[in-house]
XYZ file of C-alpha atoms in Angstrom:
596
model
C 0.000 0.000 0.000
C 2.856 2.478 0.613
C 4.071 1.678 -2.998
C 0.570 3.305 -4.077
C 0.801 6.519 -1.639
C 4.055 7.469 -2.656
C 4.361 6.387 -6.395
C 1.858 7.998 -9.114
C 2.890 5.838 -11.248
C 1.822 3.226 -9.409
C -1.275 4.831 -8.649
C -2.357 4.980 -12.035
C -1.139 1.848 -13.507
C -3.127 0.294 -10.456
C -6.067 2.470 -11.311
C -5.697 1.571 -15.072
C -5.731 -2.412 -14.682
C -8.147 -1.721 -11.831
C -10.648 -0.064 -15.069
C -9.437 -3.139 -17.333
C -10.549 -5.589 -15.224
C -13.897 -3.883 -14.194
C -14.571 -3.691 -17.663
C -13.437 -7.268 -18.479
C -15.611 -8.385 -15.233
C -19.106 -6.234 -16.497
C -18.364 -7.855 -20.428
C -17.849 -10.912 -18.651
C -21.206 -10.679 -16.398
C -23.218 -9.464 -19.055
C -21.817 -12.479 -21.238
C -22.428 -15.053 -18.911
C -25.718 -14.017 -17.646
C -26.962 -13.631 -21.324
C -25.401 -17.213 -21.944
C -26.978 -18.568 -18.978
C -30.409 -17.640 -19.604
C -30.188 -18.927 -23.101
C -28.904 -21.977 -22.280
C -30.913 -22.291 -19.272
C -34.332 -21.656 -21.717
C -33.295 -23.951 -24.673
C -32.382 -26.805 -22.401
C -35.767 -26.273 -20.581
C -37.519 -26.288 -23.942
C -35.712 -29.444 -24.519
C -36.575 -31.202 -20.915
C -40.003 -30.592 -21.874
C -40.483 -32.278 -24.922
C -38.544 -34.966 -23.749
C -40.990 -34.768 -20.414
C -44.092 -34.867 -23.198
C -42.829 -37.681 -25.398
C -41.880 -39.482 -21.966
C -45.458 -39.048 -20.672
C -47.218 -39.865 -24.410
C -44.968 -43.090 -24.254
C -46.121 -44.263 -21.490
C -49.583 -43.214 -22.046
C -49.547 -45.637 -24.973
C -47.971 -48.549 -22.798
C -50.779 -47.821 -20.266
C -52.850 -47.869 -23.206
C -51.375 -51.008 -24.457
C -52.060 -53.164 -21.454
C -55.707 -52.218 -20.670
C -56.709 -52.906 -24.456
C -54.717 -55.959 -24.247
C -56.054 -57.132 -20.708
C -59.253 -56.535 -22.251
C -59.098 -58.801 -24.716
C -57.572 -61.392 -22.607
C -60.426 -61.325 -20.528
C -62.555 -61.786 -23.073
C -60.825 -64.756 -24.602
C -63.233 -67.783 -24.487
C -60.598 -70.824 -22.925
C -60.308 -68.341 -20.305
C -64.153 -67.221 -19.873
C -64.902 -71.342 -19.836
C -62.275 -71.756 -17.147
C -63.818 -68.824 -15.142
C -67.157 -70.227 -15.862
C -66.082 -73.557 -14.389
C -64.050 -72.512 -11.017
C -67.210 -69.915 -10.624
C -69.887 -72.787 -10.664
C -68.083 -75.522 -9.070
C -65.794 -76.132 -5.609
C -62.315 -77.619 -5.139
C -63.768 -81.086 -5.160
C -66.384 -80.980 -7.777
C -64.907 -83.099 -10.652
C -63.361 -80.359 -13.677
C -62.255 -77.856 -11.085
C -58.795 -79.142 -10.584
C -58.827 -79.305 -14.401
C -59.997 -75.657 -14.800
C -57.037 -74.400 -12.060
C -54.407 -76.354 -13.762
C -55.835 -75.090 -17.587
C -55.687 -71.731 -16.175
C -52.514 -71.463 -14.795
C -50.740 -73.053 -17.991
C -52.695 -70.433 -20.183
C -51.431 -67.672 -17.688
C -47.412 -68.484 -17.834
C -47.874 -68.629 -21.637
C -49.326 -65.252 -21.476
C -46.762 -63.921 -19.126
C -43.993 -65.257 -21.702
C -45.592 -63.507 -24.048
C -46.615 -60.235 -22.550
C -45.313 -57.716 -19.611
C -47.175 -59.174 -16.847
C -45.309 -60.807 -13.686
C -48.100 -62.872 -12.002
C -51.883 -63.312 -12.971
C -54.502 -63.987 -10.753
C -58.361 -65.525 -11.729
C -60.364 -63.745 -8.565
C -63.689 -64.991 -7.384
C -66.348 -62.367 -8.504
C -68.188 -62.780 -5.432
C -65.679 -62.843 -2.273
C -62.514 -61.760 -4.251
C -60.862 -65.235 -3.647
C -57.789 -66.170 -5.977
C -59.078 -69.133 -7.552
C -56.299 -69.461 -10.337
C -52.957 -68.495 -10.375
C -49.863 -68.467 -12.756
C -48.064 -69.017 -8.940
C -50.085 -72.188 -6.832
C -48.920 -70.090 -3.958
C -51.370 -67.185 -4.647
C -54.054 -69.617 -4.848
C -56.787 -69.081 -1.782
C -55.822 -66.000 -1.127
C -58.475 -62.938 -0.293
C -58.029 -59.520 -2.001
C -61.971 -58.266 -1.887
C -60.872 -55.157 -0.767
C -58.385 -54.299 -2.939
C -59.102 -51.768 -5.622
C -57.911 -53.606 -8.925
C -60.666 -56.563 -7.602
C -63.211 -53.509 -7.161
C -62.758 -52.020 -9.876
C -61.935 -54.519 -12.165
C -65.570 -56.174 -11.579
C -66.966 -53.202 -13.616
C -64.458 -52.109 -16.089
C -60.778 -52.899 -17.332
C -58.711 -51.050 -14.615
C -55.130 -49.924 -14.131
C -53.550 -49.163 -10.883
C -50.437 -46.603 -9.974
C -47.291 -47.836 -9.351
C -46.782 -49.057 -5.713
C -44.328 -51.336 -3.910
C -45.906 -55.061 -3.459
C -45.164 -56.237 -0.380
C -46.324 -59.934 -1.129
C -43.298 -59.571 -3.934
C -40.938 -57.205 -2.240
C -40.557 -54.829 -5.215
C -42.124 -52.012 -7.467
C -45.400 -53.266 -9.337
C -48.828 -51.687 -10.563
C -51.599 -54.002 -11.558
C -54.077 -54.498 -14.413
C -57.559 -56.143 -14.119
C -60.829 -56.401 -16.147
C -64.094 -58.694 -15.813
C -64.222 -61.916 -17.066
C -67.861 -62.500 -18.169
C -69.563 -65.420 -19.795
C -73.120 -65.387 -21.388
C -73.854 -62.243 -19.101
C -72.966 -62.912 -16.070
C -69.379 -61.947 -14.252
C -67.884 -64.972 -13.594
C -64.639 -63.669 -12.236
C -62.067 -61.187 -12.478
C -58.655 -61.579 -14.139
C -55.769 -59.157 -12.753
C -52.151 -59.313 -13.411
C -49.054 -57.676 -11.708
C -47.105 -55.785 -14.349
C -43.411 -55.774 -15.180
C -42.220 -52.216 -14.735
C -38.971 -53.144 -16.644
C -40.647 -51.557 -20.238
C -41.255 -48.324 -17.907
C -37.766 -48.639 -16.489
C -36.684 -48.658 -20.498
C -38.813 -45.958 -21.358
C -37.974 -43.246 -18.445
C -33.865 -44.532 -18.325
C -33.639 -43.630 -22.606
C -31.935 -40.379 -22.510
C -33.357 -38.977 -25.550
C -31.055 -36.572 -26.390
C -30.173 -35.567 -22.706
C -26.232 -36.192 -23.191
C -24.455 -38.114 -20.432
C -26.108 -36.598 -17.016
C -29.436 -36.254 -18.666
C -32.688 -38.622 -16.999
C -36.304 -38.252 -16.432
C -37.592 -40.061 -13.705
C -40.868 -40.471 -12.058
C -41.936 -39.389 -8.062
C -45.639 -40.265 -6.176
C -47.277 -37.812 -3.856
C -45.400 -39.102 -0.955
C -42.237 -38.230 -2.784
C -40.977 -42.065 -3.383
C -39.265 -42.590 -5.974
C -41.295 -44.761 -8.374
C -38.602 -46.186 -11.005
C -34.963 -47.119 -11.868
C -32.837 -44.145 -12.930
C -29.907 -43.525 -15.167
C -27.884 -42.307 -12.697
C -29.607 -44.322 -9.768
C -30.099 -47.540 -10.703
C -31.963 -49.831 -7.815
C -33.223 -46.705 -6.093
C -37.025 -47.074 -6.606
C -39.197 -47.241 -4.058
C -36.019 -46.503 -1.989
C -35.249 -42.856 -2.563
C -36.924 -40.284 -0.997
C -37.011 -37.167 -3.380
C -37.662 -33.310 -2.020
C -36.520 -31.537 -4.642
C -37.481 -28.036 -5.394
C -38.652 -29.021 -8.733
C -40.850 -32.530 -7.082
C -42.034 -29.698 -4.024
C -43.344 -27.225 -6.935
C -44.854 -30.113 -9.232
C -46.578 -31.129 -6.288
C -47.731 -27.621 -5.361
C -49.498 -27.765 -8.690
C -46.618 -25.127 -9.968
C -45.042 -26.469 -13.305
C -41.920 -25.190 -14.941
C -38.322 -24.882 -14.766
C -35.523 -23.877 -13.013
C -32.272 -24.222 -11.084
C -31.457 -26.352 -7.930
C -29.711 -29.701 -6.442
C -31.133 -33.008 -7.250
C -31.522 -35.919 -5.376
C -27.759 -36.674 -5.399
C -27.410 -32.744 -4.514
C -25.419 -32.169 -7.636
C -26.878 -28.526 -9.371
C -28.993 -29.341 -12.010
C -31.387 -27.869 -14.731
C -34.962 -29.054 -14.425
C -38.545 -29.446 -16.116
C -40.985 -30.479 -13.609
C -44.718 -31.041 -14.183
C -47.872 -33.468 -12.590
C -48.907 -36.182 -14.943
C -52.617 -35.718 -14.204
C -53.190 -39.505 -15.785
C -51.139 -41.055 -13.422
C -51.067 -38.583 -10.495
C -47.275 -38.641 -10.419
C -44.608 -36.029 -10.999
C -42.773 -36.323 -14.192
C -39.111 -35.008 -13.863
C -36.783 -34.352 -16.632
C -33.254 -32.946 -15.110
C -29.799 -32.472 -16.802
C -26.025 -31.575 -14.737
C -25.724 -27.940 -14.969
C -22.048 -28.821 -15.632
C -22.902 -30.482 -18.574
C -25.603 -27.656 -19.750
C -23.014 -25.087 -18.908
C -20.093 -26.243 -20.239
C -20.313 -23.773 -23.512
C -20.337 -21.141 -20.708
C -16.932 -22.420 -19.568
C -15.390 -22.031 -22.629
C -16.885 -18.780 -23.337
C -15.077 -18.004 -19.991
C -11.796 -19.414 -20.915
C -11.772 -17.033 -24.267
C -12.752 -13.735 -22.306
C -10.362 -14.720 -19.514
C -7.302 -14.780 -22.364
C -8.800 -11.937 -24.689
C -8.601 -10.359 -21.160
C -5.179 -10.846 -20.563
C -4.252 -9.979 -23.415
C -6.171 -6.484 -23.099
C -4.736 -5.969 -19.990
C -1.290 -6.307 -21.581
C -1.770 -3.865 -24.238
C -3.056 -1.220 -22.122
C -0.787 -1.529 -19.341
C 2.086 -0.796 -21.721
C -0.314 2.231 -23.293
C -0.343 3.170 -19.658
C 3.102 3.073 -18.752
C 4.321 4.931 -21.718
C 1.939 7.663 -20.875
C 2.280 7.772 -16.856
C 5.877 8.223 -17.667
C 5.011 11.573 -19.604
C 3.024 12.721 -17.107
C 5.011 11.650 -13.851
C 8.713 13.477 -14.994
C 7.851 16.629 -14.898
C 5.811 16.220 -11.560
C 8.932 14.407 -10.418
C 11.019 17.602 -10.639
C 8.681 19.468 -9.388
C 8.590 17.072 -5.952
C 12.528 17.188 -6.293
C 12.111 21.038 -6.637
C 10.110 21.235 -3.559
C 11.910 19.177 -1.670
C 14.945 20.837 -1.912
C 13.019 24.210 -0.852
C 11.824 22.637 1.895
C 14.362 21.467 3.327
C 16.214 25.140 2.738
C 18.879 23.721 -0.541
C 19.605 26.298 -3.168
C 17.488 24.992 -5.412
C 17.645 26.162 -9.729
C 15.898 27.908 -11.046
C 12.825 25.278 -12.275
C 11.850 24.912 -15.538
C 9.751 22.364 -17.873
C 9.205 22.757 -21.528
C 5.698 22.544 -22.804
C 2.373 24.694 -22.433
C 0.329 22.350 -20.339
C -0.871 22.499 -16.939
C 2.207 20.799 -15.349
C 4.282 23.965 -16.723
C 2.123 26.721 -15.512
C 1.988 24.775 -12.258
C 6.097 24.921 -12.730
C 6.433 28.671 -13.276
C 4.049 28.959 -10.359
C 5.593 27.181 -8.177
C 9.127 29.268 -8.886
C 7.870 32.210 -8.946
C 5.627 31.148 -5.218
C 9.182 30.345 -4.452
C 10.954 33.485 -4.572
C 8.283 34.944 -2.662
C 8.337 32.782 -0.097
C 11.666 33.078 0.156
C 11.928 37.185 0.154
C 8.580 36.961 3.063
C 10.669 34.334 4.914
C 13.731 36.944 5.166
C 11.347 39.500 6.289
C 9.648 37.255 8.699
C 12.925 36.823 10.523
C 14.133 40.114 10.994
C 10.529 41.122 11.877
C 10.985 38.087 14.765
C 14.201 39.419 15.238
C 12.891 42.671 16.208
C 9.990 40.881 18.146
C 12.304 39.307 20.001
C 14.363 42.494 20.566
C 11.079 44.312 21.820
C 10.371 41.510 24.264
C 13.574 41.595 26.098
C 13.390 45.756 26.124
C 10.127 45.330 27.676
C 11.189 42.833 30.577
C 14.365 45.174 31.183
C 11.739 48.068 31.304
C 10.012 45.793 33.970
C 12.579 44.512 35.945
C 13.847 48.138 36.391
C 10.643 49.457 37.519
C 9.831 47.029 40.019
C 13.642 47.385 41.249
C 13.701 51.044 41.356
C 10.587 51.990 42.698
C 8.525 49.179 44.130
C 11.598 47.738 45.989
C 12.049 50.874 47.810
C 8.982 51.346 48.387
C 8.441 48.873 50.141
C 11.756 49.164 51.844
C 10.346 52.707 53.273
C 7.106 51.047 54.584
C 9.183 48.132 56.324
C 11.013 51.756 57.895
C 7.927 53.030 58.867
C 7.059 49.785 60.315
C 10.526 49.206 62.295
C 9.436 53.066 64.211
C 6.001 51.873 64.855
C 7.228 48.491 66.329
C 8.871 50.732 69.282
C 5.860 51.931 70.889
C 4.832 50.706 73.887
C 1.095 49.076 73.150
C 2.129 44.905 72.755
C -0.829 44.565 70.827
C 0.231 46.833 68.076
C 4.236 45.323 68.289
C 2.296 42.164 67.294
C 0.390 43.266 64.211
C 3.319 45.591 63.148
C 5.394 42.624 63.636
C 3.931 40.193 61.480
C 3.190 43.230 58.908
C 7.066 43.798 58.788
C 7.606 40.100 58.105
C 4.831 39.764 55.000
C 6.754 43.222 53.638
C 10.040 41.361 53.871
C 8.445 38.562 51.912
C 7.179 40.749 49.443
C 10.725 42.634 48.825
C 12.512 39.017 48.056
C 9.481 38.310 45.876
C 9.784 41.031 43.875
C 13.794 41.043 43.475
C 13.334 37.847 42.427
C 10.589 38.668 40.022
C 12.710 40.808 38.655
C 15.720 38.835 38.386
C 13.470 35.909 36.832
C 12.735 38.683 34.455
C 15.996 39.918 33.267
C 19.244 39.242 35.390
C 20.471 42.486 35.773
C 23.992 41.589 35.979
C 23.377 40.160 32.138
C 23.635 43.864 30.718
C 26.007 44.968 33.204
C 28.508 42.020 34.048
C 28.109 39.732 31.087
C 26.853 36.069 30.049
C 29.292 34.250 32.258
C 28.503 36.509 35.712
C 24.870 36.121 35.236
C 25.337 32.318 34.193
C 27.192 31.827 37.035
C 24.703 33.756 39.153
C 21.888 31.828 37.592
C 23.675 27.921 38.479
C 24.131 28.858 42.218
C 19.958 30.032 41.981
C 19.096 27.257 40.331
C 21.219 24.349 42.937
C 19.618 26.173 46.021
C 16.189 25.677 44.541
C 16.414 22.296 43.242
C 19.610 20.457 44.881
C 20.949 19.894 40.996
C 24.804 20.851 40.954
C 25.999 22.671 37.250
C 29.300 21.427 36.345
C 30.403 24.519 34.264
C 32.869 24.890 31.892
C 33.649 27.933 29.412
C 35.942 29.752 26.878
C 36.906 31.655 24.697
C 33.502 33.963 25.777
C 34.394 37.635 26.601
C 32.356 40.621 26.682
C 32.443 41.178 23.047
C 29.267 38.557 22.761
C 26.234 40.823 21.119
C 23.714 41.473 23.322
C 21.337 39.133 21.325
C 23.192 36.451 21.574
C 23.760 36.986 25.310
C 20.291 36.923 25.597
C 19.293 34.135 23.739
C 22.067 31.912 25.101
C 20.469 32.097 28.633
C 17.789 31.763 27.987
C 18.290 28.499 26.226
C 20.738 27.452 28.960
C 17.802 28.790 31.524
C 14.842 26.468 29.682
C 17.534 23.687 29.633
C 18.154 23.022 32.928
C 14.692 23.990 34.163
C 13.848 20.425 31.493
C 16.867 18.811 33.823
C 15.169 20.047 37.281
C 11.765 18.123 35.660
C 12.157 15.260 34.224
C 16.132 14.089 34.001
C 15.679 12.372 37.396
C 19.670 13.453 38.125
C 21.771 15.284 41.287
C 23.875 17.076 38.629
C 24.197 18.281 35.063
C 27.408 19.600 32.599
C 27.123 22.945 31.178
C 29.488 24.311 28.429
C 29.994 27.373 26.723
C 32.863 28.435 23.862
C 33.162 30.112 20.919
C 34.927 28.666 17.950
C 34.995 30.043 14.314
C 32.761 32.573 15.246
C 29.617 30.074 16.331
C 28.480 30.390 19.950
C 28.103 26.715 21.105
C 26.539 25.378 24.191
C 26.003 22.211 25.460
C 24.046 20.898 28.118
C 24.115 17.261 29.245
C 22.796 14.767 31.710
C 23.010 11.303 32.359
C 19.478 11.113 33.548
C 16.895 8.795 32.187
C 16.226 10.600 28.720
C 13.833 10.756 25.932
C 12.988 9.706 22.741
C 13.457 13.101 20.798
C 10.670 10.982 17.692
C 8.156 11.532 19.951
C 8.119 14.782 21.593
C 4.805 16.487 21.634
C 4.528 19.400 19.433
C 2.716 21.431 22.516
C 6.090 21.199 24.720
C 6.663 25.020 25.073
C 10.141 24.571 26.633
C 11.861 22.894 23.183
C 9.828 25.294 20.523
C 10.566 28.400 22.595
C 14.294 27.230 22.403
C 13.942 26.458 18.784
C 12.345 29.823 17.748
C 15.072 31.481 19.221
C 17.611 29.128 17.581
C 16.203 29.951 14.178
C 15.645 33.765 14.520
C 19.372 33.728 14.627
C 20.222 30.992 12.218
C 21.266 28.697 14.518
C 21.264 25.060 14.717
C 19.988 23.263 17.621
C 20.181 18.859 18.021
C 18.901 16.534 20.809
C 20.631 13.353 21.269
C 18.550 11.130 23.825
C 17.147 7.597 23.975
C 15.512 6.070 27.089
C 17.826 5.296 30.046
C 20.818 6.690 28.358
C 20.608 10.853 29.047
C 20.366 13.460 26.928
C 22.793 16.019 25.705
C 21.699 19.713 23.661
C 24.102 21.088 21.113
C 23.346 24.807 20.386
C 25.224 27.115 17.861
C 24.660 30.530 17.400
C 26.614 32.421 14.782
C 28.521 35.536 15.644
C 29.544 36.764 12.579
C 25.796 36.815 11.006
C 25.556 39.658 13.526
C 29.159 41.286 13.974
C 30.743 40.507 11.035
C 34.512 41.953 12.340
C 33.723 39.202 15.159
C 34.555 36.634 12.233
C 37.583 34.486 12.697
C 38.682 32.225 16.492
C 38.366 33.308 19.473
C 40.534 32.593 22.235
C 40.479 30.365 24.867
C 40.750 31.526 28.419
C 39.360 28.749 30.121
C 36.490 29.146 33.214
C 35.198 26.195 34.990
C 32.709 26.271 38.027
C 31.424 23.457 39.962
């Protein structure tokens, strides 16, 4: 991320591929969604018709098997056999005869046709009276609905799962009926394995394509293609089964029963009163729509390529010239002689150019008179305090000193009561004389005008050890009277502030203070071996170090910290003489003066 902040290049060759791949992204979304849709529609119109051939197919087998059960039940050896096992009981002579006649006409048929087991029923109490399988024989099904209906009309059941033959079955009946009269009912358990052929045939569904049908208690009723030996063992809540169901038809998008996404046409068969499904993999239906992804992802690269280089070429002729103007800057801003700047052309970069130069020079002629108006500021502020200090020395002090006089006389008369108050009055006015002389030496030292910068230093370290039990180890030379008055000032100060930062936070019984002057510079140094700082993270608000620095710079100083926690700090201060007194220009002398 820094790369970005910093770099403009980098910004907009980032913003460039960020626009090439938006772009690439919205063609691609618009592609895929148009894709999708039409694939999703023409493989729903193709589910359906293969859902309404499905359903006509085995409409027609349905078909088949009544009109064929029909017949059967009207063919005479088996009417005569009816008749027989209807009129007679098991040991009436011709009945055994009739049972065994039946059941050899019944395997031939079931050779022959799609039936499983058939049955001869009793028309009367529903009693199987013949039987392809002896075992059925004697067995009641009165209530069920194939021997119900079956004794009016040729019937068809739905599919269900047989218990008596552990697997899928539905079952066909019709009325057997000789001269008039019903003489039984013949019924016959299907073979679903023609239904299993007609719903497993893909018809055109490719290789994850299958149709499959579901009851109303969402069982499974037949094999599928990709679930062979599931019916009547799989459970299916689809959202295509749940909407068929529902009595809402259509198409659409969800997991099967395997939970793999597919595509799906869903619909009730109202002749069966089952759900017809049609479904296909939406991998396999999509799979255009991969490709088509494939060629936009590498007519994307390749997009991205060409413009990048486009970009490159042309951040390049935009980012020089700003270059130079950041180099430009940066060497005005951190105070280099800088050339003067100039970039060829007539765009907006160049005007911002000349601007900026011409900003420049102005800046730099307001800076020059910003310092000597500081200068003067500066100069102001001290004449004030001297103005102050001088008053309250001259006139306050003494007057005060000629009350305390007054007060001494009054303190001899003979009333106690008054010695007491004049007393106590004498002491507050002796408190308020040492108040004020030291008011006014906090001001302005006195003895800095008259005596000099090492008197009044001196003067100030002997203060400053009484008040806060710190011992100055100082050290001078080469400093004589010939120091300017400004410098004099400012050098206390900043020696004043320093030690006062010593007395606060330095945590330290004493401290090193040195003054000299060398190649006309003022330098003083100030250093502790207290617990120190880190000089990174000094608040901007700390008065002590800005009002230090401000003075520094008025004079074109140079002021440096070197601190780190646990390991003191020491201040380095130059002041140049010569920017003030130029015939002070040259080395001073060094008449050594140490105090401890």
């Amino acid at each position: 991320m820094n790369v970005f902040r910093r770099n403009l290049t980098a910004r907009l060759i980032g913003l460039s591929i960020l626009m090439t791949l938006l772009g690439v992204l919205a063609i691609a979304y618009i592609s895929f969604y148009s894709a999708e849709r039409i694939i999703i529609d023409r493989v729903a119109a193709q589910l359906e018709s293969v859902t309404v051939l499905k359903e006509h197919q085995i409409g027609e087998w349905r078909g088949h098997l009544l009109s064929h059960f029909e017949w059967l039940s009207e063919e005479p050896r088996i009417e005569d056999a009816a008749r027989v096992l209807s009129h007679t009981s098991p040991g009436d002579s011709g009945y055994a005869e009739a049972q065994e006649g039946l059941a050899a006409e019944f395997n031939r048929i079931i050779e022959q046709e799609d039936f499983s087991i058939m049955l001869l029923l009793d028309s009367t109490s529903g009693e199987i009276t013949a039987a392809s399988d002896e075992q059925w024989i004697g067995k009641l099904r009165a209530h069920r609905e194939y021997f119900q209906q079956g004794k009016e009309s040729a019937f068809i059941s739905e599919i269900y799962h047989s218990a008596a033959r552990e697997e899928p079955t539905m079952v066909v009946s019709a009325p057997v009926v000789n001269n008039g009269e019903l003489v039984g009912v013949i019924a016959a358990h299907v073979n679903l394995d023609s239904l299993n052929e007609v719903m497993v045939e893909s018809a055109g569904l490719g290789e994850t394509g299958e149709t499959y049908l579901v009851n109303r208690d969402h069982l499974l009723l037949n094999d599928t293609r990709l679930g062979p030996g599931r019916a009547f063992q799989q459970w299916i809540f689809t959202e295509g089964v749940n909407k068929a169901l529902e009595g809402d038809p259509g198409t659409g998008t969800y997991p099967d029963y395997r939970g793999v996404p597919v595509i799906g046409y869903y619909h009730l068969a109202d002749s069966m009163d089952v759900v017809l499904v049609a479904e296909v993999d939406q991998a396999e239906a999509f799979a255009p729509i991969n490709y088509l992804r494939h060629t936009i992802a590498i007519a994307g690269v390749i997009l991205l390529a060409v413009i990048l280089g486009m970009v490159i070429m042309t951040s390049r002729q935009i980012t020089m010239p700003i270059r130079k103007l950041a180099q430009y800057s940066r060497k005005v801003r951190q105070g280099e002689p800088a050339p003067k700047l100039k970039i060829e052309g007539e765009d907006e970069i160049a005007s911002l150019a000349a601007d900026m130069s011409l900003m420049v020079d102005q800046l730099t002629e307001r800076e020059h008179k910003l310092r000597t108006l500081s200068h003067r500021l500066v100069e102001i502020q001290e004449e004030e305090r001297r103005s102050i200090a001088r008053e309250l020395h001259d006139q306050t002090s003494q007057s005060l000193a000629l009350i305390k006089i007054y007060l001494d006389r009054a303190a001899t008369a003979h009333d106690s009561e008054i010695r007491s108050w004049l007393g106590e009055a004498r002491e507050t006015v002796s408190e308020v004389i040492d108040q004020v002389r030291t008011l006014s030496l906090d001001l302005r030292p006195a003895m800095l005008d008259d005596l000099g910068l090492l008197q009044a230093l001196n003067w100030h370290f002997q203060r400053y050890t009484s008040r806060t039990n710190v011992r100055v180890d100082f050290s001078s030379s080469g400093v004589d009277s010939n120091v300017p008055p400004e410098l004099r000032t400012a050098a206390f100060r900043i020696i004043q502030e320093a030690l006062s930062n010593v007395a606060r936070h330095a945590r330290v019984d004493s401290v090193a203070v040195r003054v000299w002057v060398k190649n006309s510079v003022l330098k003083i140094t100030v250093k502790d071996a207290g617990i120190g700082f880190d000089p990174m993270h000094v608040p901007s608000t700390s008065a002590g170090l800005s009002g230090m620095r401000e003075r520094v710079d008025i004079l074109n100083g140079s002021l440096n910290i070197e601190s780190e926690p646990g390991g003191g700090t020491c201040l380095t201060v130059g002041l140049p003489m010569s920017d003030l007194h130029p015939e002070l220009d040259g080395d001073r002398g060094y008449d050594d003066h140490r105090t401890g």
